[in-house]
Amino acid sequence: MNTIKNLHVHSTAAPNSLKAAVGSSLNCYTRKHCVACKLGDIHLSQFERLGKRRVLRKGEQLFRQGDTFQSLFVVQSGSVKSSVVGDDGEEQITGFHFPGDMLSVDGMDSGQQTYSAEALETTSICEFAFRDFERISESMPDLKSQFFKVMGKELSREKKRMLVLGRMRAEQRLATFILDTSRELRSRGQANDSLTFSMTRQDIANYLGLAVETVSRLLSQFAATDLVRVQRRSLEVLDRPNLENLAQGFQPTAQLIARSA
Amino acid sequence: MNTIKNLHVHSTAAPNSLKAAVGSSLNCYTRKHCVACKLGDIHLSQFERLGKRRVLRKGEQLFRQGDTFQSLFVVQSGSVKSSVVGDDGEEQITGFHFPGDMLSVDGMDSGQQTYSAEALETTSICEFAFRDFERISESMPDLKSQFFKVMGKELSREKKRMLVLGRMRAEQRLATFILDTSRELRSRGQANDSLTFSMTRQDIANYLGLAVETVSRLLSQFAATDLVRVQRRSLEVLDRPNLENLAQGFQPTAQLIARSA
DNA sequence: GAATGGAATTGACGCAAATCAACTAAACCC
DNA sequence: GGGTTTAGTTGATTTGCGTCAATTCCATTC
C-alpha cells in the first residue's frame, strides 16, 4: 500500500496483458503501465532499452537499507515487501508492492537506499540505472514531472498510513488493510472480492503494528461474523459495507450483531 | 519532523541571519536556505521575485486537506503543524514544520492538498505559485533535481516515523521526539540542549499516537530521573546518552536507576 | 507415508497505556 | 483584580492487545 503506485495511467490492465508484457524482456512491463507511458514512442523506446530484467525467488532481497543507490526498480510480476530497521534492530514493514509499483525512489536524496526490499514470492523486476534516467530526462522534461506526481502520491499514501498506525484500533487496522489490498489487487485485474495474500500473517501483523496472534484472532472473528471468508492465504470479502464500517471505527450494524449471535 | 527538511544546504544558519532574512519581504528566507540555493544568482533572483509573503497568526490555517493545490510554501519563521483526517473525522498530526521547511509538495499529484497545515504561533510563510515553478524550472533543470532530493528525504523521514508509530513503546516515542526536535531546532540555530515547544501536549500526544495524560506522565517521569528539565513549554536535555538509550528501547543505565531511587 | 519444521490458530494471563475523574496552574478577558 | 477558560498534571480504574504457551495445520523432504 505504500509505494509509488499507479504509475500506469491505464488502471484497467487485464491480467493477460500483464503476463504478455512480462514474457518479453524487451517489452518491459513499464511500457504499458508506468512512468514513460505518456511520452512519445520515440522517447519510449529509448527509455525502454535501458531496462534490465531480473528475477528474484521468494525471500531474496532486491536491495538493502544502506546499499548504494544507483537504480530505480519496477515490479513486473510477483510481489515485494519493503521495510526499515531502527538502531535497535527492530524491523518495520513499510509497504507491499505489486506489478507496476516503483521501488527505491527515496534513495535519490542521500545516495543510499533508505529501506530494504525483499521478494514475497518469485518476482520479476525491471531495473533502470538512475544515471540513464537523468540523462534521458534532460531531453524529456515531462518525465521528471511524471515523477513528481508519483512521489507526491507516495507521500500522501504514507500520511494516510500514519492515521492507521497512530489512531486506529486493531480491528480498524485489519479491516482497512483488507479493503486497501483488495482495491490494490483489483486494479491489477484480480477477481472482484477475493484475493490471495503473498505475505505471511507475521508480515501483515508487522505492517499493521500488531502481534501475529492479534491478526489471527481478528481474522477468525471477521470470518465468524461473516464479514469475510478465509482459507489459508486466500480471502474473500463477503460484507464490504460492514467491513468499511469497521474500518472507520463504527459499530457493526444490528444485522451483523444478530448474525453473530 | 515530517516535511521537506534541509532544503537549505547551509545548516549552520545562525538565528540572526534568520531574522534578517525574514525582515525583508524581497529577500525571502528561501534565498539562503532552500531549494534554489545551489542555482546561479541570475536564476535565483528570477525565482525569488515569485515569492509572496504571508503571515499567519496562531491557529490560522495555511491550507486544508482537499483544497485545490496551486502553491508551494516555505516556512520563514514560526512553526506549523500538518495533519490528515480520516473518513471518520479522526485527526492525525503528521508533522511539525520549522523555518526552511517546504509544505504542500504532495499535492502535485492529485491537484488537491492531501493534508491540512495550521500555524502553531505567529508564522510567516513564503508562497510560490506552482505554475511559476514549472515555468521557471524549464530553464533550470537542476531545480527539479533538487526537488527530487527534497521529496526523497521526506519519503525516508516518513518511513522512519512508521517505525515510531508501529513498533515503539510510549517511552521510546517520547524520547525519540525530544531528541529529533532538539536536533531539528539546533540545526536552525537554537541553543544546544534547550528547546521551546510551540505545540501543546495534546499536539505532541496526537503526533506520537498517545494520550495526553501519557505524555504528561512520561515528561514528569523523565524529569524525575533527571533526563530532562521541564518547565511549561520549555525543555532542557540533561542526559542525552540515557535519553538515547531509552529511545532505542534499552534499559536506562544502572547509574540512572540509582539516581531515581 | 512418516517425519520435520514453519505458519497459523486458540486460550490463559499480565501489562502498558487508554479512559475517567479530580485538581492545579497559567493565560485571557472584562 | 477577579472570574472564566484552556492547558497541564496526577491518581484510580479499565481494557485492548501483547506475551507466553500449547496445539493444529500444511508444506517439504526423505
XYZ file of C-alpha atoms (C1' of nucleotides) in Angstrom:
582
model
C 0.000 0.000 0.000
C 2.974 2.065 0.433
C 4.896 2.686 -2.715
C 4.759 4.541 -5.863
C 1.518 3.235 -7.215
C -0.385 3.782 -10.366
C 2.491 4.778 -12.438
C 0.336 3.250 -15.077
C -2.335 5.524 -16.366
C -4.461 2.701 -17.648
C -5.522 1.040 -14.472
C -7.712 -1.335 -16.440
C -4.777 -3.639 -17.038
C -6.055 -7.131 -17.667
C -4.095 -9.992 -16.169
C -3.419 -11.319 -19.631
C -1.725 -8.204 -20.888
C 0.367 -8.315 -17.766
C 1.638 -11.795 -18.424
C 2.324 -10.929 -22.013
C 4.371 -7.914 -21.104
C 6.416 -9.842 -18.638
C 7.075 -12.570 -21.131
C 9.206 -10.363 -23.335
C 12.367 -8.974 -21.903
C 12.435 -6.045 -24.281
C 8.823 -5.183 -23.965
C 9.144 -4.295 -20.320
C 6.011 -4.082 -18.241
C 6.847 -0.437 -17.872
C 5.918 0.115 -21.465
C 2.246 -0.074 -20.921
C 1.850 0.690 -17.292
C 4.309 3.111 -15.928
C 6.188 6.331 -15.885
C 7.002 6.662 -19.512
C 3.535 5.816 -20.746
C 2.539 9.346 -21.546
C 5.617 10.051 -23.612
C 6.043 9.763 -27.351
C 7.004 6.461 -28.895
C 10.470 7.540 -29.879
C 11.305 8.511 -26.343
C 9.575 5.497 -25.008
C 11.690 3.023 -26.906
C 14.752 4.972 -25.905
C 13.738 4.647 -22.301
C 12.802 1.049 -22.647
C 16.152 -0.095 -23.904
C 17.605 0.795 -20.548
C 15.562 -1.637 -18.536
C 17.342 -4.754 -17.346
C 15.257 -7.669 -16.219
C 15.888 -9.566 -13.039
C 14.148 -12.430 -11.296
C 14.107 -12.961 -7.552
C 12.965 -16.021 -5.692
C 10.947 -15.880 -2.530
C 12.970 -14.399 0.305
C 15.687 -12.902 -1.889
C 16.475 -9.264 -1.357
C 16.396 -6.727 -4.152
C 18.391 -4.243 -2.125
C 19.140 -3.451 1.481
C 18.866 -0.361 3.576
C 22.235 1.349 3.311
C 23.131 -0.020 -0.130
C 24.397 2.491 -2.641
C 21.530 3.928 -4.603
C 22.027 3.590 -8.313
C 18.903 2.127 -9.815
C 15.177 2.524 -9.953
C 13.111 -0.670 -9.942
C 9.685 -1.510 -11.234
C 7.864 -4.659 -10.179
C 6.721 -6.597 -13.235
C 5.175 -9.643 -11.625
C 5.059 -11.135 -8.178
C 5.245 -9.019 -5.040
C 7.733 -7.364 -2.757
C 7.803 -6.153 0.810
C 9.834 -3.184 1.940
C 10.999 -2.479 5.454
C 13.129 -0.218 7.575
C 15.143 -1.167 10.642
C 15.798 1.042 13.627
C 19.050 1.498 15.509
C 17.946 -1.199 17.893
C 17.355 -3.687 15.104
C 13.560 -3.534 15.283
C 12.092 -4.007 11.836
C 9.016 -2.297 10.470
C 7.477 -3.330 7.184
C 6.622 -0.134 5.372
C 4.814 -1.463 2.350
C 3.851 -4.235 -0.028
C 4.412 -3.729 -3.712
C 2.736 -5.205 -6.742
C 3.212 -5.093 -10.512
C 3.631 -1.547 -11.765
C 4.926 -0.196 -8.473
C 8.251 1.558 -8.428
C 10.826 0.983 -5.744
C 13.784 2.865 -4.318
C 12.891 6.422 -5.316
C 13.707 7.891 -1.928
C 17.349 6.994 -2.327
C 17.796 9.883 -4.743
C 18.423 12.175 -1.845
C 21.112 10.506 0.163
C 22.605 8.224 -2.438
C 21.736 5.334 -0.156
C 18.762 3.049 -0.023
C 16.634 4.121 2.879
C 14.870 0.777 3.181
C 15.206 -2.874 2.229
C 13.152 -4.726 -0.352
C 12.540 -8.468 -0.420
C 10.553 -10.707 -2.749
C 7.490 -12.357 -1.185
C 7.300 -14.917 -3.987
C 9.021 -15.474 -7.299
C 9.120 -11.963 -8.653
C 10.410 -10.277 -11.748
C 11.757 -6.774 -11.643
C 12.790 -4.214 -14.226
C 15.871 -2.239 -13.272
C 16.939 1.158 -14.624
C 20.220 2.864 -13.883
C 19.470 6.200 -12.292
C 22.220 7.793 -14.355
C 20.403 6.813 -17.520
C 17.193 8.152 -16.143
C 18.776 11.521 -15.523
C 20.420 11.628 -18.904
C 17.242 10.757 -20.714
C 15.058 13.059 -18.748
C 17.089 16.000 -19.993
C 15.546 15.524 -23.374
C 12.178 14.637 -21.838
C 11.171 17.289 -19.333
C 7.795 15.625 -18.904
C 9.426 12.587 -17.432
C 10.508 14.454 -14.360
C 7.089 15.942 -13.888
C 5.620 12.463 -14.015
C 7.988 11.539 -11.237
C 6.834 14.418 -9.103
C 3.332 13.126 -9.323
C 4.473 9.658 -8.498
C 6.390 10.771 -5.446
C 3.598 13.068 -4.359
C 1.254 10.128 -4.427
C 3.613 8.070 -2.344
C 3.930 10.868 0.179
C 0.214 11.188 0.634
C -0.141 7.440 0.928
C 2.365 7.394 3.746
C 0.482 10.129 5.526
C -2.636 8.025 5.446
C -0.671 5.200 6.928
C 0.156 7.343 9.924
C -3.533 7.583 10.553
C -3.681 3.802 10.617
C -0.678 3.341 12.862
C -1.346 6.299 15.101
C -5.075 6.360 15.666
C -6.747 3.102 14.735
C -7.601 0.133 16.894
C -6.573 -3.335 15.805
C -9.929 -4.123 14.192
C -9.868 -0.965 12.152
C -6.325 -1.557 11.015
C -7.019 -5.021 9.751
C -10.283 -4.047 8.062
C -8.504 -1.141 6.380
C -5.720 -3.441 5.259
C -8.103 -5.928 3.725
C -10.020 -3.236 1.875
C -6.903 -1.468 0.638
C -5.262 -4.663 -0.515
C -8.431 -5.765 -2.214
C -8.657 -2.465 -4.090
C -4.993 -2.629 -4.935
C -5.160 -6.096 -6.424
C -8.450 -5.471 -8.140
C -6.963 -2.557 -10.041
C -4.414 -5.011 -11.324
C -7.006 -7.318 -12.703
C -7.670 -9.766 -9.902
C -11.157 -11.055 -9.271
C -13.514 -8.722 -7.539
C -13.838 -9.656 -3.902
C -11.363 -12.437 -3.486
C -7.680 -12.036 -3.000
C -4.655 -14.120 -2.250
C -2.002 -12.875 0.108
C 1.595 -13.433 -0.813
C 2.688 -12.341 2.655
C 2.568 -14.236 5.939
C 0.380 -13.304 8.893
C 3.566 -12.189 10.568
C 4.208 -9.731 7.746
C 0.676 -8.402 7.946
C 0.931 -8.025 11.702
C 4.233 -6.213 11.480
C 2.941 -3.945 8.740
C -0.049 -3.019 10.900
C 1.918 -2.613 14.098
C 0.193 -5.586 15.758
C 1.096 -9.026 17.101
C 0.584 -12.064 14.866
C -1.852 -13.536 17.336
C -3.999 -10.446 17.168
C -4.207 -10.624 13.395
C -5.022 -14.287 13.534
C -7.732 -13.817 16.145
C -9.302 -10.922 14.280
C -9.330 -12.799 11.012
C -11.139 -15.635 12.742
C -13.545 -13.159 14.253
C -14.181 -11.475 10.917
C -14.877 -14.881 9.471
C -17.169 -15.841 12.360
C -19.284 -12.744 11.735
C -19.439 -13.445 8.012
C -17.508 -10.349 7.038
C -15.012 -12.410 5.097
C -14.234 -15.984 4.269
C -10.672 -17.041 4.966
C -8.810 -20.113 3.970
C -5.090 -20.132 4.399
C -3.723 -17.251 2.351
C -6.826 -16.601 0.349
C -9.599 -14.351 1.476
C -12.992 -13.423 0.142
C -14.771 -10.230 1.114
C -18.386 -11.121 1.905
C -19.740 -7.977 3.504
C -17.937 -4.932 2.216
C -20.287 -2.362 3.765
C -19.804 -3.638 7.282
C -16.102 -4.102 6.733
C -15.992 -0.434 5.786
C -17.924 0.483 8.910
C -15.435 -1.417 10.940
C -12.531 0.283 9.203
C -13.989 3.643 10.119
C -14.437 2.702 13.715
C -18.208 2.482 13.645
C -20.062 -0.316 15.314
C -21.080 -3.153 13.072
C -24.737 -2.849 12.081
C -27.524 -4.511 14.083
C -27.924 -7.040 11.345
C -24.370 -8.082 11.826
C -24.687 -8.386 15.550
C -27.771 -10.551 15.160
C -25.942 -12.750 12.717
C -23.037 -13.285 15.056
C -25.296 -14.223 17.984
C 9.827 16.130 11.839
C 7.894 15.281 8.891
C 8.269 17.605 5.968
C 10.681 18.593 3.393
C 13.589 19.480 5.565
C 17.008 20.802 4.912
C 16.159 22.487 1.740
C 18.864 24.734 2.938
C 22.309 23.462 2.258
C 23.928 25.594 4.875
C 22.579 24.106 8.024
C 24.767 26.370 10.076
C 22.178 29.142 9.844
C 22.572 31.466 12.779
C 19.423 32.788 14.384
C 20.424 36.308 13.481
C 20.690 35.676 9.791
C 17.281 34.087 10.000
C 15.660 37.116 11.495
C 17.386 39.333 8.997
C 16.145 37.302 6.087
C 12.612 37.354 7.374
C 12.712 41.067 7.862
C 12.893 41.770 4.152
C 9.983 40.714 2.010
C 12.050 40.562 -1.151
C 14.955 38.762 0.330
C 12.903 35.701 1.035
C 14.229 33.215 3.553
C 14.426 30.841 0.672
C 17.309 32.789 -0.730
C 19.848 31.479 1.632
C 18.339 28.309 2.882
C 16.274 26.470 0.369
C 15.651 24.887 -2.953
C 17.140 27.475 -5.197
C 20.290 27.909 -3.172
C 22.523 25.947 -5.473
C 21.444 27.810 -8.554
C 23.169 30.755 -10.140
C 22.381 34.258 -8.987
C 20.543 35.237 -12.128
C 18.178 32.341 -11.797
C 17.927 32.875 -8.117
C 16.653 36.412 -8.343
C 14.267 35.295 -11.038
C 12.920 32.664 -8.731
C 12.822 34.945 -5.781
C 10.596 37.508 -7.403
C 7.846 34.931 -7.419
C 7.657 34.516 -3.701
C 4.736 36.184 -1.975
C 4.924 36.709 1.737
C 2.133 35.851 4.088
C 1.727 35.995 7.834
C -0.482 33.675 9.863
C -1.482 34.048 13.472
C -1.628 31.138 15.856
C -4.390 28.735 14.928
C -4.892 30.045 11.389
C -4.792 27.520 8.607
C -2.465 27.848 5.658
C -4.475 25.345 3.644
C -6.841 22.479 4.234
C -6.939 18.917 3.111
C -8.958 18.910 -0.096
C -8.126 22.486 -1.124
C -7.014 22.980 -4.687
C -3.270 22.661 -4.949
C -1.689 25.643 -6.598
C 1.191 26.809 -4.464
C 4.289 25.629 -2.725
C 5.014 27.124 0.679
C 8.182 27.645 2.647
C 8.151 28.419 6.342
C 10.215 31.540 7.041
C 9.677 31.960 10.745
C 7.417 30.460 13.368
C 6.120 26.902 13.107
C 3.355 24.892 11.541
C 1.648 21.586 12.184
C 0.242 19.425 9.434
C -2.437 16.802 9.817
C -4.662 14.411 7.936
C -8.192 13.425 8.830
C -9.765 10.046 8.193
C -13.231 9.325 6.878
C -14.450 9.088 10.426
C -13.120 12.530 11.292
C -10.220 11.258 13.398
C -7.274 13.584 13.043
C -3.631 12.592 12.970
C -0.868 15.154 13.131
C 1.698 14.126 10.564
C 4.423 16.647 11.192
C 5.724 19.850 12.671
C 7.482 22.300 10.416
C 10.080 24.936 11.083
C 11.850 27.669 9.114
C 13.204 26.375 5.824
C 10.720 23.513 5.574
C 8.593 23.268 2.488
C 4.914 22.444 2.607
C 2.330 21.023 0.239
C 4.574 19.191 -2.215
C 2.449 16.055 -2.247
C -0.425 17.917 -3.812
C 1.380 17.875 -7.155
C -0.095 14.509 -7.870
C -3.784 14.923 -7.314
C -4.143 18.666 -7.665
C -5.534 18.666 -4.135
C -3.914 19.228 -0.817
C -3.566 15.885 0.867
C -3.292 17.348 4.348
C -4.036 20.490 6.348
C -1.495 22.960 7.680
C -2.010 25.268 10.630
C 0.220 27.826 12.337
C 1.281 26.960 15.879
C 2.273 30.535 16.600
C 2.615 33.735 14.583
C 4.277 32.424 11.466
C 5.477 33.886 8.230
C 5.334 31.900 5.035
C 6.684 32.359 1.542
C 4.296 31.241 -1.170
C 5.151 30.292 -4.757
C 2.640 29.575 -7.473
C 3.274 26.060 -8.747
C 2.725 27.267 -12.303
C 5.623 29.663 -11.936
C 7.732 26.928 -10.502
C 7.089 24.728 -13.503
C 7.745 27.530 -15.953
C 10.987 28.509 -14.318
C 12.238 25.012 -13.874
C 12.186 24.558 -17.643
C 15.147 26.865 -17.879
C 16.669 25.438 -14.713
C 16.806 21.677 -14.968
C 18.727 21.495 -11.720
C 15.784 22.852 -9.850
C 13.749 19.751 -10.467
C 16.591 17.517 -9.407
C 16.813 19.458 -6.177
C 13.160 18.729 -5.666
C 13.672 15.028 -6.144
C 16.169 15.054 -3.368
C 13.870 17.031 -1.183
C 10.974 14.671 -1.729
C 13.197 11.648 -1.328
C 14.247 12.951 2.035
C 10.671 13.469 3.079
C 9.773 9.966 1.995
C 12.507 8.397 4.039
C 11.594 10.527 7.026
C 8.039 9.263 6.874
C 9.270 5.703 6.751
C 11.183 6.267 9.945
C 8.049 7.590 11.502
C 6.317 4.312 10.821
C 8.910 2.684 12.975
C 7.955 5.053 15.764
C 4.224 4.591 15.397
C 4.312 0.904 14.641
C 6.939 -0.560 16.915
C 7.879 1.735 19.760
C 6.535 1.900 23.285
C 5.366 5.205 24.713
C 8.665 5.957 26.452
C 10.628 5.369 23.281
C 8.309 7.524 21.242
C 8.604 10.499 23.525
C 12.362 10.170 23.917
C 12.698 9.962 20.140
C 10.502 13.001 19.734
C 12.544 15.052 22.153
C 15.815 14.094 20.521
C 14.541 14.664 16.996
C 13.027 18.011 17.845
C 16.144 19.063 19.645
C 18.281 18.168 16.634
C 15.845 19.892 14.340
C 15.848 23.149 16.245
C 19.550 23.035 16.886
C 20.251 22.901 13.178
C 18.290 26.130 12.938
C 20.471 27.881 15.411
C 18.730 27.306 18.725
C 20.770 26.765 21.835
C 22.310 23.374 22.264
C 20.263 21.325 24.672
C 17.324 23.516 25.460
C 14.256 23.907 23.327
C 10.884 25.548 23.457
C 7.856 23.783 22.118
C 5.395 25.766 20.102
C 2.906 22.904 20.215
C 0.638 21.770 23.042
C 0.957 18.488 24.900
C -2.147 17.439 23.061
C -0.398 18.009 19.740
C 2.625 16.049 20.858
C 0.433 13.209 22.073
C -1.521 13.088 18.855
C 1.654 13.205 16.780
C 3.048 10.275 18.740
C -0.160 8.272 18.730
C -0.562 8.541 22.522
C -2.976 10.066 25.049
C -2.181 13.478 26.536
C -2.037 12.004 30.005
C 0.610 9.548 28.930
C 2.801 12.301 27.517
C 2.361 14.374 30.627
C 3.182 11.483 32.932
C 6.240 10.491 30.947
C 7.567 14.024 30.878
C 7.241 14.154 34.648
C 8.958 10.813 34.883
C 11.793 11.905 32.588
C 12.203 14.973 34.752
C 12.145 12.919 37.958
C 15.001 10.762 36.675
C 16.997 13.812 35.635
C 16.860 13.020 31.964
C 15.406 16.426 31.192
C 14.257 19.541 32.941
C 10.791 20.701 32.007
C 9.015 23.902 32.723
C 5.846 24.549 30.830
C 6.749 24.560 27.153
C 10.469 24.747 27.561
C 12.642 21.724 27.978
C 16.296 21.132 28.615
C 18.037 17.882 27.777
C 20.181 16.915 30.757
C 21.217 13.364 29.983
C 21.359 12.790 26.269
C 23.053 9.373 26.431
C 20.363 7.859 28.598
C 17.664 9.544 26.599
C 19.108 7.875 23.547
C 19.154 4.534 25.327
C 15.540 4.999 26.169
C 14.699 5.931 22.579
C 16.274 2.704 21.405
C 14.355 0.629 23.895
C 17.300 -0.198 26.105
C 17.057 -0.076 29.843
C 18.318 3.092 31.440
C 21.810 2.592 32.838
C 22.427 1.488 36.430
C 23.539 4.981 37.257
C 20.188 6.291 36.241
C 18.302 3.739 38.249
C 20.347 4.590 41.309
C 19.655 8.249 40.792
C 15.921 7.728 40.564
C 15.816 5.664 43.754
C 3.722 -42.274 4.098
C 6.252 -40.793 8.041
C 8.957 -37.121 9.836
C 10.407 -32.437 10.325
C 9.642 -27.545 10.611
C 7.431 -23.312 9.833
C 2.888 -20.929 9.760
C -1.379 -20.267 11.855
C -4.778 -20.686 15.400
C -6.552 -20.624 20.082
C -6.517 -19.968 25.089
C -4.864 -18.023 29.565
C -2.752 -14.235 31.652
C -0.485 -9.771 32.514
C 0.683 -5.252 31.499
C 1.121 -0.805 29.185
C -1.452 2.681 28.039
C -6.276 4.463 27.480
C -10.047 6.269 29.881
C -12.340 8.543 33.577
C -12.084 11.921 37.028
C -10.383 15.402 40.098
C -7.473 19.092 40.674
C -3.861 22.883 39.678
C -1.820 26.388 37.047
C -1.427 29.563 33.582
C -3.471 32.586 30.149
C -7.277 35.545 28.837
C -10.759 38.685 29.274
C -13.903 42.039 31.049
C -8.124 42.196 40.293
C -11.316 38.533 39.964
C -13.636 35.294 37.211
C -13.574 32.330 33.245
C -11.268 29.266 30.118
C -7.830 26.300 28.454
C -3.652 23.555 29.253
C -1.407 20.531 32.035
C -0.701 17.293 35.904
C -1.745 13.365 38.817
C -4.398 9.447 40.563
C -7.664 5.422 40.153
C -9.593 2.140 37.185
C -10.375 -0.381 32.995
C -9.218 -2.629 28.808
C -7.143 -3.826 24.436
C -3.620 -6.016 22.962
C 0.830 -8.230 23.687
C 3.163 -12.171 25.638
C 3.578 -16.907 26.761
C 2.299 -21.495 25.855
C 0.055 -25.331 23.742
C -1.875 -27.293 19.504
C -3.101 -27.876 14.891
C -2.441 -27.378 10.168
C 0.303 -27.550 5.920
C 4.220 -27.841 3.109
C 8.612 -30.141 2.416
C 11.669 -33.580 2.236
C 13.462 -38.044 2.805
